[in-house]
Each structure stands twice: as C-alpha cells, then as structure tokens.
Short mmCIF file of C-alpha atoms in Angstrom, two decimals:
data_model
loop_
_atom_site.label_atom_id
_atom_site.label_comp_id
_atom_site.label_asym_id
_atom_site.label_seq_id
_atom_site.Cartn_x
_atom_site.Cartn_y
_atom_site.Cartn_z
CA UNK A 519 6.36 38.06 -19.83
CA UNK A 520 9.96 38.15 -20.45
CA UNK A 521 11.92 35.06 -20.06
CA UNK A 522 14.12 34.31 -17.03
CA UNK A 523 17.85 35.48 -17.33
CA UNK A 524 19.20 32.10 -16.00
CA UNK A 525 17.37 29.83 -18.68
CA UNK A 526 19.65 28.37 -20.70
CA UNK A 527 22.60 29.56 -18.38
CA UNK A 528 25.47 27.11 -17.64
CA UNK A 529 24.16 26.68 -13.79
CA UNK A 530 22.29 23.69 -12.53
CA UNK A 531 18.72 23.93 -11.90
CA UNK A 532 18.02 22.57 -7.92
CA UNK A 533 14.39 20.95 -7.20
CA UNK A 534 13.00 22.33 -3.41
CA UNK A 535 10.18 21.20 -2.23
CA UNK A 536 9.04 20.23 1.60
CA UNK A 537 9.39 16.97 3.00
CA UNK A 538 5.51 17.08 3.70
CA UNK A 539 5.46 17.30 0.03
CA UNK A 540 7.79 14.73 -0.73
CA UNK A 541 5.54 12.43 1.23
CA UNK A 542 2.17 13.46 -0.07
CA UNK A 543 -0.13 11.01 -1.87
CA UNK A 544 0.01 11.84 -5.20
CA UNK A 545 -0.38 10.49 -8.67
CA UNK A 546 1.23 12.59 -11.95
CA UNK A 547 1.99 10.79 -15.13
CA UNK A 548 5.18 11.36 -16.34
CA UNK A 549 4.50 14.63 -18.54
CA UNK A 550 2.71 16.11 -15.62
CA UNK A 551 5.88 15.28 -13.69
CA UNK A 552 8.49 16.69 -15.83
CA UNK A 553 5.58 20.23 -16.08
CA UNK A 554 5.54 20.24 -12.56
CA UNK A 555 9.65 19.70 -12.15
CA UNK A 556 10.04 22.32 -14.65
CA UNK A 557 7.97 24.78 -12.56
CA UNK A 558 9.73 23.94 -9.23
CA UNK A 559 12.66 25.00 -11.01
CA UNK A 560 11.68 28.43 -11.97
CA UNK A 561 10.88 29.30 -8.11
CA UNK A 562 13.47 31.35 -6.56
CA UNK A 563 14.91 30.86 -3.09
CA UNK A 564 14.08 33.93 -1.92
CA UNK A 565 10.22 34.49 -3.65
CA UNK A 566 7.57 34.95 -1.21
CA UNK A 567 4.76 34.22 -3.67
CA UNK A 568 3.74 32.56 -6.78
CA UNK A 569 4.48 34.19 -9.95
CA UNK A 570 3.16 33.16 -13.47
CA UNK A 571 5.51 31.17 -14.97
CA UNK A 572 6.01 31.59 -19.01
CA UNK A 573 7.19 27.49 -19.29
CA UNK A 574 8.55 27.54 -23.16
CA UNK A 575 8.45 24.31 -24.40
CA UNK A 576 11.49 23.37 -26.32
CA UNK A 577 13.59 23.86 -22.92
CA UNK A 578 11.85 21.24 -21.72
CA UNK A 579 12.19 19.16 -24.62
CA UNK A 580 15.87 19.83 -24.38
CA UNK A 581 16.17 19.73 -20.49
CA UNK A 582 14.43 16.22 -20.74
CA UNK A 583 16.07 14.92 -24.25
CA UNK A 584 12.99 14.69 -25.56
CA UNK A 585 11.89 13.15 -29.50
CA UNK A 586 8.85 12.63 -29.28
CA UNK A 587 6.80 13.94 -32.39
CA UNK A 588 3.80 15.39 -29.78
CA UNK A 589 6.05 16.62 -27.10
CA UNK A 590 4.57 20.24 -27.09
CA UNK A 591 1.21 18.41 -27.41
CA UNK A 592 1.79 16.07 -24.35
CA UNK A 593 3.39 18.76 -22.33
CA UNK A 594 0.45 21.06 -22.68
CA UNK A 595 -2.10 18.62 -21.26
CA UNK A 596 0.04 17.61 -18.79
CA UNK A 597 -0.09 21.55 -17.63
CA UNK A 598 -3.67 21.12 -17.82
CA UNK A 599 -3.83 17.91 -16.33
CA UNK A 600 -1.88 19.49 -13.25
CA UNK A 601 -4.69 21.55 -12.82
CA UNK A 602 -6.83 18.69 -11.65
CA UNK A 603 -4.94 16.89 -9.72
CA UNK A 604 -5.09 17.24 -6.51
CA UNK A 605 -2.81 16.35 -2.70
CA UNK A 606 -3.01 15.17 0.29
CA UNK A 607 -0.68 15.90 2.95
CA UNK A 608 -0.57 14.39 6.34
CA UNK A 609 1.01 16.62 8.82
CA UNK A 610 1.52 16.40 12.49
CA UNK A 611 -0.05 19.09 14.13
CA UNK A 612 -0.88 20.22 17.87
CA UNK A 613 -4.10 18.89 17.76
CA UNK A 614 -2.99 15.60 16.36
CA UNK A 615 -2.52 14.00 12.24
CA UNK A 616 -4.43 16.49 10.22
CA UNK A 617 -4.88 15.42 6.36
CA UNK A 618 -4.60 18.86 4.44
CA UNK A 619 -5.85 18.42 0.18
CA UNK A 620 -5.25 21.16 -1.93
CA UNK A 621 -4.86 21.26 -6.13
CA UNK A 622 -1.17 21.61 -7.51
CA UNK A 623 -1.68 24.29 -10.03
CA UNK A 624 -4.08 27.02 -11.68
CA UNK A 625 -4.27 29.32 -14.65
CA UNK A 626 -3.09 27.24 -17.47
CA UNK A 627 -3.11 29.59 -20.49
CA UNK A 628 -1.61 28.54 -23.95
CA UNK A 629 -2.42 29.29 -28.05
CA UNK A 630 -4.55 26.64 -29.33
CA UNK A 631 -2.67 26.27 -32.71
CA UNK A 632 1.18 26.37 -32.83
CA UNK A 633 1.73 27.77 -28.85
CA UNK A 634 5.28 27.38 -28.13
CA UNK A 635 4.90 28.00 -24.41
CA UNK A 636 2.26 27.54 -21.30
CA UNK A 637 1.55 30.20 -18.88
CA UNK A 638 0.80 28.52 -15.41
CA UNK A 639 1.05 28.87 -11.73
CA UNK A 640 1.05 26.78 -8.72
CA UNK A 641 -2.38 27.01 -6.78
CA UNK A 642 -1.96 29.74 -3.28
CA UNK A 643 -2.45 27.13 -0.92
CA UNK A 644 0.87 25.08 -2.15
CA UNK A 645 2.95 27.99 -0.57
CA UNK A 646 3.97 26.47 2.48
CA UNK A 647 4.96 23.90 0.86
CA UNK A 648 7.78 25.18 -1.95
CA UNK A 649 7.80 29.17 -0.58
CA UNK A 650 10.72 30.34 2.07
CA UNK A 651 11.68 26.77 2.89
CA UNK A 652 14.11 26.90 6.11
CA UNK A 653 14.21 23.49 7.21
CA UNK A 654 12.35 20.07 6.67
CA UNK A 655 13.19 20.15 3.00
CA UNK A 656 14.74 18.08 -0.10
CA UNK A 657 17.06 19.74 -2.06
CA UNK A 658 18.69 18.08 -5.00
CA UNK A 659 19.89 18.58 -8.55
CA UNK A 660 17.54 18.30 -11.33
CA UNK A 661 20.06 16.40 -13.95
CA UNK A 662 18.80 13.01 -11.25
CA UNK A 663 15.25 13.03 -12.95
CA UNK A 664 15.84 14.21 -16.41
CA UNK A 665 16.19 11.07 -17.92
CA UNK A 666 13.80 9.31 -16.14
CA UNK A 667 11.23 8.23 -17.92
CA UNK A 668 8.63 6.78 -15.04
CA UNK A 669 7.04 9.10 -12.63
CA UNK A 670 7.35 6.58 -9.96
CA UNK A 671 10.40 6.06 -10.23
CA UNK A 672 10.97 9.98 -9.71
CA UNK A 673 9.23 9.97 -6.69
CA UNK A 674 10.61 6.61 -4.93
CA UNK A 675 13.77 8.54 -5.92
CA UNK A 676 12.95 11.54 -3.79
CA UNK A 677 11.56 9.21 -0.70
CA UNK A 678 14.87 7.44 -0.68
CA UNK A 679 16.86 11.14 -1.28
CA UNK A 680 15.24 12.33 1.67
CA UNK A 681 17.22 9.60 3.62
CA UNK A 682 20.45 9.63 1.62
CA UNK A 683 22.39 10.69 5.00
CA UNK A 684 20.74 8.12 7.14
CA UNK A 685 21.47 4.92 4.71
CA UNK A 686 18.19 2.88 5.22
CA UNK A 687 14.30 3.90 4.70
CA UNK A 688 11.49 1.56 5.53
CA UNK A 689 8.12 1.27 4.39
CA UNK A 690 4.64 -0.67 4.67
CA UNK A 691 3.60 -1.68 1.22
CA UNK A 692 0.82 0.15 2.18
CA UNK A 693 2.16 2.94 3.11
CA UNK A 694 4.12 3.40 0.02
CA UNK A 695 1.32 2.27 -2.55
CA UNK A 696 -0.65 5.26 -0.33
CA UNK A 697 1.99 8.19 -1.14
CA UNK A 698 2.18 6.76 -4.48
CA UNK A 699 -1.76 7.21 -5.12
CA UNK A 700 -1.64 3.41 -6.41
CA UNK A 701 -3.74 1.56 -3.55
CA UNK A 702 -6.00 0.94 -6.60
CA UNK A 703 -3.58 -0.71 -8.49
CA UNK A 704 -1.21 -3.81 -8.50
CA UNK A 705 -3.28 -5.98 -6.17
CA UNK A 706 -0.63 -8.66 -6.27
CA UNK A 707 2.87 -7.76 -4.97
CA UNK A 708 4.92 -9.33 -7.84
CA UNK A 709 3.47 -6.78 -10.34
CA UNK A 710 3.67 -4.00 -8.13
CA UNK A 711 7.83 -5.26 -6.99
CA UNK A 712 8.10 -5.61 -10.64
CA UNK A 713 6.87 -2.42 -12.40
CA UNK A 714 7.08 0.15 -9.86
CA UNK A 715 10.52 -1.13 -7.23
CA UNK A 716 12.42 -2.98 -9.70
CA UNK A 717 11.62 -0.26 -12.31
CA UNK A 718 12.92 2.66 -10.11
CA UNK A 719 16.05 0.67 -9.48
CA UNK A 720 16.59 0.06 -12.78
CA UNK A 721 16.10 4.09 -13.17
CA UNK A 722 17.84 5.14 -10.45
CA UNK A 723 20.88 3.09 -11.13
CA UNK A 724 21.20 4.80 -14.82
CA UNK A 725 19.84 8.42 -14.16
CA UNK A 726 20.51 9.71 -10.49
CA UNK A 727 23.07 10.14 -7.72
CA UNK A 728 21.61 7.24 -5.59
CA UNK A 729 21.07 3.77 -5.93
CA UNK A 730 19.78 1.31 -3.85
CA UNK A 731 18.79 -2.58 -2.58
CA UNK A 732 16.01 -3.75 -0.68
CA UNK A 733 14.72 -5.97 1.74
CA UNK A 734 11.24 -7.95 1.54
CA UNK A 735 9.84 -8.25 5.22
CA UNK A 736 7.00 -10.78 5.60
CA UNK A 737 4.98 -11.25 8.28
CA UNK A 738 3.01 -14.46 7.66
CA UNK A 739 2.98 -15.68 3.63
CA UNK A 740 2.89 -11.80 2.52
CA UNK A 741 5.97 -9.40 1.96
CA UNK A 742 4.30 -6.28 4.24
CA UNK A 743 7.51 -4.22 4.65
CA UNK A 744 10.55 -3.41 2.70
CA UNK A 745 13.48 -1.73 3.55
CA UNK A 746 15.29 0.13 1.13
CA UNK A 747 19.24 0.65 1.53
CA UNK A 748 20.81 3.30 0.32
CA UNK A 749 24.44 4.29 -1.76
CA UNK A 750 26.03 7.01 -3.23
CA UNK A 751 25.42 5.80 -7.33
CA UNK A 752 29.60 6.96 -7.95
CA UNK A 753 28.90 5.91 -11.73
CA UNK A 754 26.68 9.17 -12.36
CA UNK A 755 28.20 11.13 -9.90
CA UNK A 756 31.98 10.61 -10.90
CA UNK A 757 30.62 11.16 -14.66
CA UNK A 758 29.21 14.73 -14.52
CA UNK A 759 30.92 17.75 -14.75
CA UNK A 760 32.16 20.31 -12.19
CA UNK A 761 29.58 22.90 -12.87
CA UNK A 762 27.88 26.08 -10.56
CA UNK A 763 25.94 24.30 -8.09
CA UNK A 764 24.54 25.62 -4.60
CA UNK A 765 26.47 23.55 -1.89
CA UNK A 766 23.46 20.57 -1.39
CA UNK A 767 21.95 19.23 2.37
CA UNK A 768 23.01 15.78 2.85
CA UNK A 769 20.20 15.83 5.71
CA UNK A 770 17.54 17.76 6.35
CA UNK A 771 19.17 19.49 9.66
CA UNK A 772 16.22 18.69 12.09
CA UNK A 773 16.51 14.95 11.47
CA UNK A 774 19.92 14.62 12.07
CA UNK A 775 19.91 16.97 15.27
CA UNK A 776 17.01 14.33 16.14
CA UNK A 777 18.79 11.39 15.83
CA UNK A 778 21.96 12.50 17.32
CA UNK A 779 19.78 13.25 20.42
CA UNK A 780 18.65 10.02 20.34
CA UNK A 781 21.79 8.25 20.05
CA UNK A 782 23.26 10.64 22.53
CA UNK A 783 20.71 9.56 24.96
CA UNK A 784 21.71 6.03 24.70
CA UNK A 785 25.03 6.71 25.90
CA UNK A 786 25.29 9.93 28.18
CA UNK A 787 25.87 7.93 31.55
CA UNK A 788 28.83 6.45 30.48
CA UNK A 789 32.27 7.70 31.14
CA UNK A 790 33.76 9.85 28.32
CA UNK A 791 30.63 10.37 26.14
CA UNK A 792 29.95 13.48 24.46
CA UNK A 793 28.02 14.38 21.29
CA UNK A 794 31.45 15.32 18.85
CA UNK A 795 31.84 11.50 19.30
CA UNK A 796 28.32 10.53 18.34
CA UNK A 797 28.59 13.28 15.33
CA UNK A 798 32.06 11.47 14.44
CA UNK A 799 30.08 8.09 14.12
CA UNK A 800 26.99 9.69 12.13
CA UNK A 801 29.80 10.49 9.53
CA UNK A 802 31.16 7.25 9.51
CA UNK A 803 27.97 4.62 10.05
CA UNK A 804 24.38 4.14 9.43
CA UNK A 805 22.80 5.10 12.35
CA UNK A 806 20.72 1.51 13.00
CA UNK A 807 25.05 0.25 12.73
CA UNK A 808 25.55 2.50 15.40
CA UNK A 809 22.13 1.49 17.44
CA UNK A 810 23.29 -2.10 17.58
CA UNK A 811 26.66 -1.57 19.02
CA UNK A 812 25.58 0.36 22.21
CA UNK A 813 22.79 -2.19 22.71
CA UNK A 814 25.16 -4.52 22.66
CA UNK A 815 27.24 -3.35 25.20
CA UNK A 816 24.40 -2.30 26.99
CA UNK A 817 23.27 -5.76 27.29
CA UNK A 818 26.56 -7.20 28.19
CA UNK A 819 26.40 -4.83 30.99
CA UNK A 820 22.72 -5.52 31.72
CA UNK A 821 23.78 -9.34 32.36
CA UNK A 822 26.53 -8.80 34.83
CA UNK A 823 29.40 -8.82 32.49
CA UNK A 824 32.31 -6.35 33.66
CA UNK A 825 32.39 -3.61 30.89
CA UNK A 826 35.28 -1.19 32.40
CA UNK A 827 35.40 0.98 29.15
CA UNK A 828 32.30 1.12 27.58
CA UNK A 829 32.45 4.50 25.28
CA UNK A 830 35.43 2.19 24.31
CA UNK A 831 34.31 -0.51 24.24
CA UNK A 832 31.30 0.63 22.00
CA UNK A 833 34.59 2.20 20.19
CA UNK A 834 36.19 -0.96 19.12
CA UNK A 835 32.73 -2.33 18.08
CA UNK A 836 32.56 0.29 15.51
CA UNK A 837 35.19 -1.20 13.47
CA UNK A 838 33.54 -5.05 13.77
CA UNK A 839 31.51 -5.48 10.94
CA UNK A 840 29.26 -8.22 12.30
CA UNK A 841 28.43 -9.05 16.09
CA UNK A 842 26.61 -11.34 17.54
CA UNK A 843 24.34 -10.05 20.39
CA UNK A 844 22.47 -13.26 22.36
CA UNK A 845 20.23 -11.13 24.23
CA UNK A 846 18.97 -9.14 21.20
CA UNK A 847 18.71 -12.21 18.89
CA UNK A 848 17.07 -14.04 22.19
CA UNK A 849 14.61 -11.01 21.83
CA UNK A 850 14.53 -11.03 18.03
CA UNK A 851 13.48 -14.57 18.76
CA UNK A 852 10.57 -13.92 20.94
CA UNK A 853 9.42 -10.97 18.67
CA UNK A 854 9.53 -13.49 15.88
CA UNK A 855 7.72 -16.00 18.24
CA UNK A 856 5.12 -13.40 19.23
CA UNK A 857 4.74 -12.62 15.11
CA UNK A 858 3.80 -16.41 14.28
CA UNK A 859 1.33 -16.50 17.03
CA UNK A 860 -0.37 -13.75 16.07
CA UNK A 861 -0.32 -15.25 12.70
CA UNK A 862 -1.56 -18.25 14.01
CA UNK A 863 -4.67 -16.24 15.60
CA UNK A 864 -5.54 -14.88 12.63
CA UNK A 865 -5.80 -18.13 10.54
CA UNK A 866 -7.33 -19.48 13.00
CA UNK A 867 -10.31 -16.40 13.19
CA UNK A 868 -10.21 -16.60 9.36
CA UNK A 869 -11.01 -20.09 9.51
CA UNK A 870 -13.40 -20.16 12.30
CA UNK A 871 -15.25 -17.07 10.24
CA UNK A 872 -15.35 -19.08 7.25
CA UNK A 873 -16.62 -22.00 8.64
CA UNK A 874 -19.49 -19.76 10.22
CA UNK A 875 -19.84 -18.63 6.56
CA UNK A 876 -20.13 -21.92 5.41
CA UNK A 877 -22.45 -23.10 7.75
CA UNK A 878 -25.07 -20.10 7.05
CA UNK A 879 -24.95 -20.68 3.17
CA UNK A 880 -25.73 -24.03 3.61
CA UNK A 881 -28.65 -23.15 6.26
CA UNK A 882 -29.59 -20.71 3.74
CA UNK A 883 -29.62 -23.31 0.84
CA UNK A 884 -31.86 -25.68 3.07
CA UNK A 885 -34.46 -22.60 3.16
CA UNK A 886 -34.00 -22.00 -0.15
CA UNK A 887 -35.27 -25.66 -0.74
CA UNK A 888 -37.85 -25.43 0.96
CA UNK A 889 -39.24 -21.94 -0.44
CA UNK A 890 -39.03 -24.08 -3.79
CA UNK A 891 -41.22 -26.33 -3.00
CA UNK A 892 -43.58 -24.18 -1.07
CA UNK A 893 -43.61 -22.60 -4.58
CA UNK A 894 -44.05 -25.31 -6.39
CA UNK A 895 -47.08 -26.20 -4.09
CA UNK A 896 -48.82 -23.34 -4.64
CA UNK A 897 -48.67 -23.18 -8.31
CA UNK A 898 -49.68 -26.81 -8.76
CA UNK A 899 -52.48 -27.92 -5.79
CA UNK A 900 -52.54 -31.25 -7.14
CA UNK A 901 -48.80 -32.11 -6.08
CA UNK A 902 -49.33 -33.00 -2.60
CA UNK A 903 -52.03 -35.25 -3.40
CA UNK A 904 -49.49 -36.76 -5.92
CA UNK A 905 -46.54 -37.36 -3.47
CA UNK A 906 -49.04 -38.61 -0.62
CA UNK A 907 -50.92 -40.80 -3.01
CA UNK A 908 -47.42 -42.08 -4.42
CA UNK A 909 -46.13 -42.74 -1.19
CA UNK A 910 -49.04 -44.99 -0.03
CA UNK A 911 -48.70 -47.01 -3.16
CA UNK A 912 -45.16 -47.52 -2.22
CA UNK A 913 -46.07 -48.91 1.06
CA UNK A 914 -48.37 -51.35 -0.10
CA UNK A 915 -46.04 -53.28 -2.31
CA UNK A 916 -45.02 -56.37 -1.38
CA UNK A 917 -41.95 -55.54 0.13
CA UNK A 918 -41.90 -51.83 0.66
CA UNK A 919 -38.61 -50.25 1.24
CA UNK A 920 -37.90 -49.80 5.45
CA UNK A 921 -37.27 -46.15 4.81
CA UNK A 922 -40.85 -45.72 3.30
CA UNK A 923 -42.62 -47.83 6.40
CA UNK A 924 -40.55 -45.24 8.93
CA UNK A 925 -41.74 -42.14 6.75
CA UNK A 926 -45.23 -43.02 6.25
CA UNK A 927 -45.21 -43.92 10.44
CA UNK A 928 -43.97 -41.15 11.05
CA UNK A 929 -46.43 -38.79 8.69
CA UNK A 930 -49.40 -40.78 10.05
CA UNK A 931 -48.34 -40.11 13.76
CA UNK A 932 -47.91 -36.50 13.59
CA UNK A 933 -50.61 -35.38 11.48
CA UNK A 934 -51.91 -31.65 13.03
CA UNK A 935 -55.31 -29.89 12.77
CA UNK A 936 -54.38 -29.56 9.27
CA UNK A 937 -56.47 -30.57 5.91
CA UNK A 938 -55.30 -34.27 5.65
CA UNK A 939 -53.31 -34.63 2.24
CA UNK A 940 -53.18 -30.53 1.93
CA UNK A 941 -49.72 -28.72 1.06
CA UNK A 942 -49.82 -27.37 4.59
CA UNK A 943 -50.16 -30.77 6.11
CA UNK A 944 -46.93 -31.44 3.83
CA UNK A 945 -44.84 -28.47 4.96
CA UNK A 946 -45.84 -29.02 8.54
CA UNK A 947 -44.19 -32.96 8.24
CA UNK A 948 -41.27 -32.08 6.77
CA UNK A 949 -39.83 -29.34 8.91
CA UNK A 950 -40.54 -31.84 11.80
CA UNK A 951 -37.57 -33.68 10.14
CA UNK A 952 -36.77 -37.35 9.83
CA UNK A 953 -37.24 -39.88 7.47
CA UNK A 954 -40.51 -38.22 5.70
CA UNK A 955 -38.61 -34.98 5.31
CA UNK A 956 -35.32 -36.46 3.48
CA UNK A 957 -38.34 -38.88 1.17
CA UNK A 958 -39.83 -35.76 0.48
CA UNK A 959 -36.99 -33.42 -0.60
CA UNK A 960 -36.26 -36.59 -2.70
CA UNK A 961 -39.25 -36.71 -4.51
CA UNK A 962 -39.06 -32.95 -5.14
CA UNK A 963 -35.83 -33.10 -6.76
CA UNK A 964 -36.16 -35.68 -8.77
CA UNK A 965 -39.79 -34.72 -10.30
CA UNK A 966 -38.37 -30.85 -10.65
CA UNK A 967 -34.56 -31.70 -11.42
CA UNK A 968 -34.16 -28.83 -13.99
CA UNK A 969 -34.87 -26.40 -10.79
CA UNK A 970 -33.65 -27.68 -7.96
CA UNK A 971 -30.04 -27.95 -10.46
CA UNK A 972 -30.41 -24.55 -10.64
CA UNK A 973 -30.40 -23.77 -6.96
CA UNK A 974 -28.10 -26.34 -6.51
CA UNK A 975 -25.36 -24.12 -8.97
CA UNK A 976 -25.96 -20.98 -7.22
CA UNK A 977 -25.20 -22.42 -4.23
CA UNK A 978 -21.77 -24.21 -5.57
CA UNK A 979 -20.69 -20.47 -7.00
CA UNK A 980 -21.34 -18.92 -3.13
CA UNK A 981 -19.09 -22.15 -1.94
CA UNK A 982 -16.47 -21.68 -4.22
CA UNK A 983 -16.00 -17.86 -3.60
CA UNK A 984 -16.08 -18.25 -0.04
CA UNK A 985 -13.40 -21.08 -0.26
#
C-alpha cells in the first residue's frame, strides 16, 4: 500500500463528517480520537467507498506533537479500541426519530513487534455518514484539534463549530452528557462543569478557531440547561499562516436557508420587507438579536401603538444594543411564574410520596415487631405464661400502676375461644390494641433488647435513606 501523495504536503488537512455524526453519542479516549481524526483525514472528497488506510505512525506523532515514550503503543490500541466502539445516531426520518448503532471501524492489521504503521478501515455502514457529503455537514481545519489533549473537549468543540454562524447553541445537561456517552459519569454538576465545560474552554481558547462563554439555566435548585455563546478565537486565527486551504462553510447551507425562512416569515406583511434585508442582518447579528427586535415591534403594534415604518423601525432597533420589551418580559414573567409552580408541584408530590414512604416503613416496622415476638413465642412456650404470670403479680401490689389495672381489664374482657394464658391468646390481645398491647411490646423489648436493637437499626438505615 503505497503512501498518499499529499502526506506530508504543505496543504491543510480538513475534518468532514455529517452533522448526524457530529451529534452521535459517542465515547473515544483521546488516542482513539486523534486514530479516528487521522482517518477522517485520509478520505477524499470525491471517494465513494472505504479504502484501507496505511495510518503510519510517526505522522501522527508529528501531526499531534506528540512525546510520549509509548505513542506507537497507545496509538495502536486505540486503532483497536475503535474497533469496538460503537454509535448511535438519532435521525429524523419519515416514520418518525429512528436510533441507528453501527461500529466505527474494522480490519485493524499491524506487526506485533516494531510495526511502524496500522492498516484500518471505517466499518460499511459509516458511509452515509463521511462518504459524498453534500449538505448537513461540518467542515473545519484539523490544526483546531491537534493540540488538544481531551477528547471532550474535541467534540464540545465540533457541537459548538456546527453553530459558529448562528452565535449561540443550547443544551440540556442531559442531552449533552447523552452525545457525550457520559450519563454514567459526573453525577454532580460541579465535576461534570468542571472537568468536561470548563476544560474544553480552557482547550478551545488555546488550540482552535472558536471560543466561547456560557450560561447556567436552572429550573428549580439544579442548572438543567446551558447555553453556550460563541466567538471567532482571533488569537489562533490571526496567528497561523496563510497556507492552501479549501474555502470553509461558515453554515451548513440548509440551516441558514431555514432560519432565514423563519425570520422572513416574521416580517413578510410589512411594507418593504424582502429576504436581501433579512440575509443583510444574518451577516451582521445573532439571529435570537434579530428575533427580539421584530417581536418587539410586533408587540408595540399588537398593543395599539402607531408603528408607521416598521421594516424601519425594526431597522433602527438593529443598531440598539439593549431594549426593553414590557410585553415579552410581562411574558418572560409568567413563563417564569408558570416554572416555579411547577416546581412547587413537584416538591410538593416528592414530599407527599415520601411521607407515604415513611408511613409504610414504619407500618412495616410495627409488623416486623410483631413477627419478632410471634418468633420468640414459638421458640420459647413458656414466655407467655411468663408475661401473663408477671403481669398479675404486678396488679396485686399494693399500689399497682393505673396503666397495668387498664391492661389487665382490658385482657380479662376480651379473652376469645382461645387457650387462656396460650401465645395465641397473647397475639389475639395485642393486635386488639390499647393499653395491653403498648405493656406488652414493652415487656418484649426490654426482656429481648439485644433483638429488638437490631430491628430497631435496620429500620433507622431505611429512614435515613429515604430522608
């Protein structure tokens, strides 16, 4: 297999890969990532199949700067470690959200002892995905990942790439733990904010031709959304050199025919509007920028105010920075309203649930009780001549405690067809309750402490991870 004429060549390399791809849930360490980037780059624009690509490992090392001792090790099991991973892809389809799961690569071949190169190809059923790509696809230059030494941080790169044009990207926590592959991982939000967001913006800042901030949205106590914004990172960009380099989409061409519609729609009744204007904005503001100034007007309008301009009008709000809308913020009110409430509904289900909970342990602990002493009972018939006996000598003291008259009253006026002094005749008295029920778990307790302690701590351990 000979070796491509372009390696090595002055020209920059370009990553291509879908945007269903982008957005797959995936997990590759970082020398599976920089295998896998490697490959993508070997795939010409116009191949309509898979070849076999010879990967030679010291253009890696150089691509990525590596130093690492083991490079050609690590880099050889992350081509065999590509080989198990697998994808997911959710795609839109006809018939509704299909989730299609394929591997990423087959055929790993490579000399056991002193190998200088790996022989590997992408698995068939990843054509769609990196093959003949037309439209709905990121394009960008590979010098942005090089250096990056987290394979998070490459991918939240790509997700925010995706929407360079656009200037904002939101996500569900979820959502973006989920096309990570991490939904296992980082339970709390502080160690996932700090090792996988803050990390890629650390990364992104020093490596790539974007940047960005971000917003935590909570809903409740919990951040649940964030939205990323994001900038042109001028610090890389102004610092490379002019080199051959295919002219790269700012926006994947469907989106931004989509979202010109939209805003287009917004304002076709009015006087004046055409879609060279809304194109002239797209160049010149974020599109949610744009959003707020024609609902603004729009509102304006919607509560009798005389608008006699309002393509100009929308015009001159362009060049405002901040406006204050009442109706929207009214409605960002009542949203924010309608939020807490449902908050509100939920604590109070939680609680409700929990107090449910904690009302069947401690039924359960009751029965528990009592299937102790029914235990007891039955491994020692002498006990419930003990208690009764016991409790009759009580009564006959002097001055017997009241609680011991009302129990023994009670036990004397209820007795059943039952042997008289019998562990039956026992169990039958105290689930009728009362006084002789409370004496009796009593004297239970206290004559079979080491027992009844260790119910009683079972119990407290159920309690405390309920509450």
């Amino acid at each position: 297999m000979k070796k491509d004429k372009n390696e090595g060549s002055g020209s920059i390399k370009l990553i291509r890969k879908s945007n269903d791809l982008v957005e797959g849930r995936y997990r590759f360490d970082i020398w599976e990532t920089r295998v896998f980037t490697k490959m993508l780059t070997m795939i010409k624009k116009d191949d309509e199949d898979f070849k076999e690509y010879r990967i030679y490992l010291k253009d890696v090392v150089k691509d990525f700067g590596l130093s690492h001792k083991n490079s050609y090790k690590m880099l050889k099991d992350g081509a065999k470690g590509l080989t198990k991973k697998e994808i997911r892809i959710i795609r839109d389809t006809p018939e509704g959200l299909k989730e299609f799961q394929t591997h990423i690569a087959v055929g790993v071949d490579s000399f056991v002892k002193d190998g200088n190169y790996v022989d590997i190809s992408f698995h068939p059923k990843m054509k769609p995905f990196l093959l003949q790509l037309q439209t709905q696809y990121l394009m960008y230059d590979i010098r942005n990942v090089l250096g990056i030494q987290s394979s998070f941080s490459v991918r939240i790169y790509e997700l925010l790439k995706q929407y360079e044009r656009i200037g904002k990207r939101r996500f569900s926590v979820k959502e973006l733990k989920e096309m990570l592959d991490i939904s296992d991982k980082y339970p709390l939000y502080a160690n996932f904010k700090q090792r996988v967001i803050l990390k890629a913006q650390e990364d992104l800042q020093e490596s790539t031709d974007i940047s960005f901030t971000f917003e935590e949205i909570k809903y409740g106590k919990q951040i649940s959304e964030l939205v990323f914004h994001i900038f042109k990172n001028s610090t890389v960009v102004d610092s490379r050199n002019e080199e051959e380099i295919e002219d790269l989409p700012q926006l994947d061409t469907d989106i931004l025919n989509l979202i010109e519609r939209e805003l287009f729609s917004m304002v076709r009744d009015f006087k004046g509007a055409n879609l060279k204007t809304v194109q002239k904005w797209l160049k010149l503001y974020p599109e949610d920028y744009i959003k707020s100034r024609i609902i603004l007007v729009k509102n304006l309008m919607q509560v009798g105010q005389t608008v006699a301009n309002p393509m100009g009008f929308i015009q001159s709000m362009m060049s405002q920075p901040d406006i204050f809308d009442p109706i929207q913020e009214e409605k960002n009110l009542q949203e924010v309203k309608k939020q807490k409430l449902k908050e509100e509904h939920k604590i109070k289900e939680a609680k409700l649930s929990k107090e449910q909970q904690l009302e069947q342990l401690r039924q359960d602990f009751s029965e528990s009780k009592l299937k102790l002493i029914e235990m007891l009972l039955e491994e020692n018939k002498t006990l419930a001549a003990e208690f009764t006996a016991e409790l009759k000598s009580l009564r006959e003291q002097a001055n017997p405690p009241f609680i011991i008259q009302i129990a023994l009253e009670h036990y004397e006026t209820n007795l059943p067809e039952i042997k008289p002094g019998s562990s039956e005749e026992l169990i039958y008295n105290y689930k009728l309750g009362g006084s002789f029920g409370a004496l009796m778990m009593d004297w239970f307790e206290n004559k079979f402490s080491k027992e009844f302690k260790e119910l009683s701590l079972l119990f407290e351990q159920k309690i405390s991870g309920l509450l």
